[in-house]
Short mmCIF file of C-alpha atoms in Angstrom, two decimals:
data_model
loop_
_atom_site.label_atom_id
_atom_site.label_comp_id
_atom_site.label_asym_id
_atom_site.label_seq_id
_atom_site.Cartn_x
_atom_site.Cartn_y
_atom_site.Cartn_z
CA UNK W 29 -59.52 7.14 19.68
CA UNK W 30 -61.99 6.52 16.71
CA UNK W 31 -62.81 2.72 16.21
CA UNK W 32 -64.95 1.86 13.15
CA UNK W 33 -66.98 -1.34 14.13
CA UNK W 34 -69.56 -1.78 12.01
CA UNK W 35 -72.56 -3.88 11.74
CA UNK W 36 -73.25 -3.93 8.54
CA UNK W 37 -71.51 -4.65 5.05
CA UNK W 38 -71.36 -1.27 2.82
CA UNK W 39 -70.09 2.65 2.60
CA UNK W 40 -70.27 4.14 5.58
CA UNK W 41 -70.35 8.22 6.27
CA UNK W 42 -70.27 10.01 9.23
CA UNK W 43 -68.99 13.27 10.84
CA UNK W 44 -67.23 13.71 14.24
CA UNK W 45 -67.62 17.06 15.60
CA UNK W 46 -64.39 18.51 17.87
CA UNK W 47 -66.05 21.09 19.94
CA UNK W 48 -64.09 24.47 21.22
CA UNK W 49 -64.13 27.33 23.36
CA UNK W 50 -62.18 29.43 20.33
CA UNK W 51 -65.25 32.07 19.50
CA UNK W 52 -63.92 31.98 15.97
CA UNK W 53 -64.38 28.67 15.38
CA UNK W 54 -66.56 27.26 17.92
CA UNK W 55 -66.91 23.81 16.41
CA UNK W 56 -64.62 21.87 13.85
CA UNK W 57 -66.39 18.78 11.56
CA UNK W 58 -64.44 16.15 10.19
CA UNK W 59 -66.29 13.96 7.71
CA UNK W 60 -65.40 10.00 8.05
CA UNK W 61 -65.69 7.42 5.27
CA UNK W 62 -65.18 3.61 5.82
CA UNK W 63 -65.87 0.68 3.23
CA UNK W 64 -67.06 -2.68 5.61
CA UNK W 65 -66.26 -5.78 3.88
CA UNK W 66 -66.50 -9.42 5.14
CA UNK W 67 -69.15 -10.92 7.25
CA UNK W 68 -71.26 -8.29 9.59
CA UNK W 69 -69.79 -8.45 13.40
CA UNK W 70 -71.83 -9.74 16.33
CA UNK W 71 -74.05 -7.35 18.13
CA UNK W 72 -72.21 -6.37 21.41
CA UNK W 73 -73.44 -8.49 24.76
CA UNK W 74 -73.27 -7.51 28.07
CA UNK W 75 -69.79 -9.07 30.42
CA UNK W 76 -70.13 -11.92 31.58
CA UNK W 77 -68.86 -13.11 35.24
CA UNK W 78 -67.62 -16.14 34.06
CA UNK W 79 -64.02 -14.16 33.59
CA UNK W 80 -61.71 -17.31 33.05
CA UNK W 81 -64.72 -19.00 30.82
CA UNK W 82 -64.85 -22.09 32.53
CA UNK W 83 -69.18 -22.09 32.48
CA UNK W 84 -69.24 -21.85 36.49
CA UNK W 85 -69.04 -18.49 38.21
CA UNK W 86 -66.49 -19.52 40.98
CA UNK W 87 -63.61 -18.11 43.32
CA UNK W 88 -60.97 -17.94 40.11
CA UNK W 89 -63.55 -15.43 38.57
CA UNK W 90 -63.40 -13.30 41.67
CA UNK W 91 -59.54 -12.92 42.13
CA UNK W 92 -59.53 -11.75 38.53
CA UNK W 93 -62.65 -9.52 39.80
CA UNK W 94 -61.02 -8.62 42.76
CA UNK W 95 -57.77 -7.57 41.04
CA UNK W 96 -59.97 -5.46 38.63
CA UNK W 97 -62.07 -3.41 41.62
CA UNK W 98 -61.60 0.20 41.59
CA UNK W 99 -60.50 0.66 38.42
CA UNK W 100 -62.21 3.18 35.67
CA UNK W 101 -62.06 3.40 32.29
CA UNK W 102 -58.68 5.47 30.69
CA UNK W 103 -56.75 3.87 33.83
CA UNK W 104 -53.69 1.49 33.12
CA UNK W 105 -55.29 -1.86 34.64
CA UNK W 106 -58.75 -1.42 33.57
CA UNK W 107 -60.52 -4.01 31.54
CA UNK W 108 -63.84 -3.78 30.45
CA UNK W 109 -64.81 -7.49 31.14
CA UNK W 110 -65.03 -6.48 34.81
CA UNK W 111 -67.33 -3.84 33.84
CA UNK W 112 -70.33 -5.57 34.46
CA UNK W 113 -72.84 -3.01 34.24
CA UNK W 114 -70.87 -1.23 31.74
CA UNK W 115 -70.61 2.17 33.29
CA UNK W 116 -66.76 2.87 32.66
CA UNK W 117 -65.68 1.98 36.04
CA UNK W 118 -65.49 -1.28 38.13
CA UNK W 119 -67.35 -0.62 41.40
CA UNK W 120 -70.04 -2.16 43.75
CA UNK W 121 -72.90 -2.67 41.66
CA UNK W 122 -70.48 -4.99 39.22
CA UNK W 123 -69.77 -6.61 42.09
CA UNK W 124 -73.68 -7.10 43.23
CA UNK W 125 -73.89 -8.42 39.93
CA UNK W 126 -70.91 -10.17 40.42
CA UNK W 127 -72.39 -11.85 44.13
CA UNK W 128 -75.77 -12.84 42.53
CA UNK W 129 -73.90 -15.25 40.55
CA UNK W 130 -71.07 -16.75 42.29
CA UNK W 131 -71.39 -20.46 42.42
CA UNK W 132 -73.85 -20.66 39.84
CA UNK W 133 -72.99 -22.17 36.21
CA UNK W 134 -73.80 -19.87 33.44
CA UNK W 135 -77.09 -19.94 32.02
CA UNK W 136 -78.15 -19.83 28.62
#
């Protein structure tokens, strides 16, 4: 999957290189074009554990949590909001993260 996301308004270039083990043509480069139009999209910000966004970190957020453990990236019920750490799999330290702020509301 290629997504083009871009920051910024403008022509964009860029090449995506398919590596191989063929000796004859160890690498293949594809150059990419996009045109971004429209206002610039937000910078990215890390999860939140506030899954059902109701500003308190509470026992609905970890049955949609729970559901979510042990799930990676690529697998059929993964979903990256549970990701809290962002390492392409749901797993104890998200849920560390997760414990430091149960019944807290959000801050910020």
């Amino acid at each position: 999957i290629i997504i083009f996301a871009p920051t910024t308004e403008g022509e964009l270039t860029g090449t995506l290189t398919i590596l191989s083990n063929d000796p004859e043509q160890p690498a293949f480069q594809i150059t990419l074009a996009g045109l971004a139009t429209g206002p610039a999209l937000p910078t990215p910000t890390r999860p939140t554990p506030d899954f059902n966004g109701d500003g308190l970190v509470n026992f609905s957020d970890f049955l949609a949590f729970a559901a979510a453990f042990g799930t990676r990236s690529g697998d059929a019920f993964y979903d990256a909001r549970f990701d809290l750490d962002s390492s392409g799999d749901i797993a104890f330290p998200d849920f560390l993260t997760f414990a430091a702020a149960f019944g807290k509301p959000l801050e910020g």
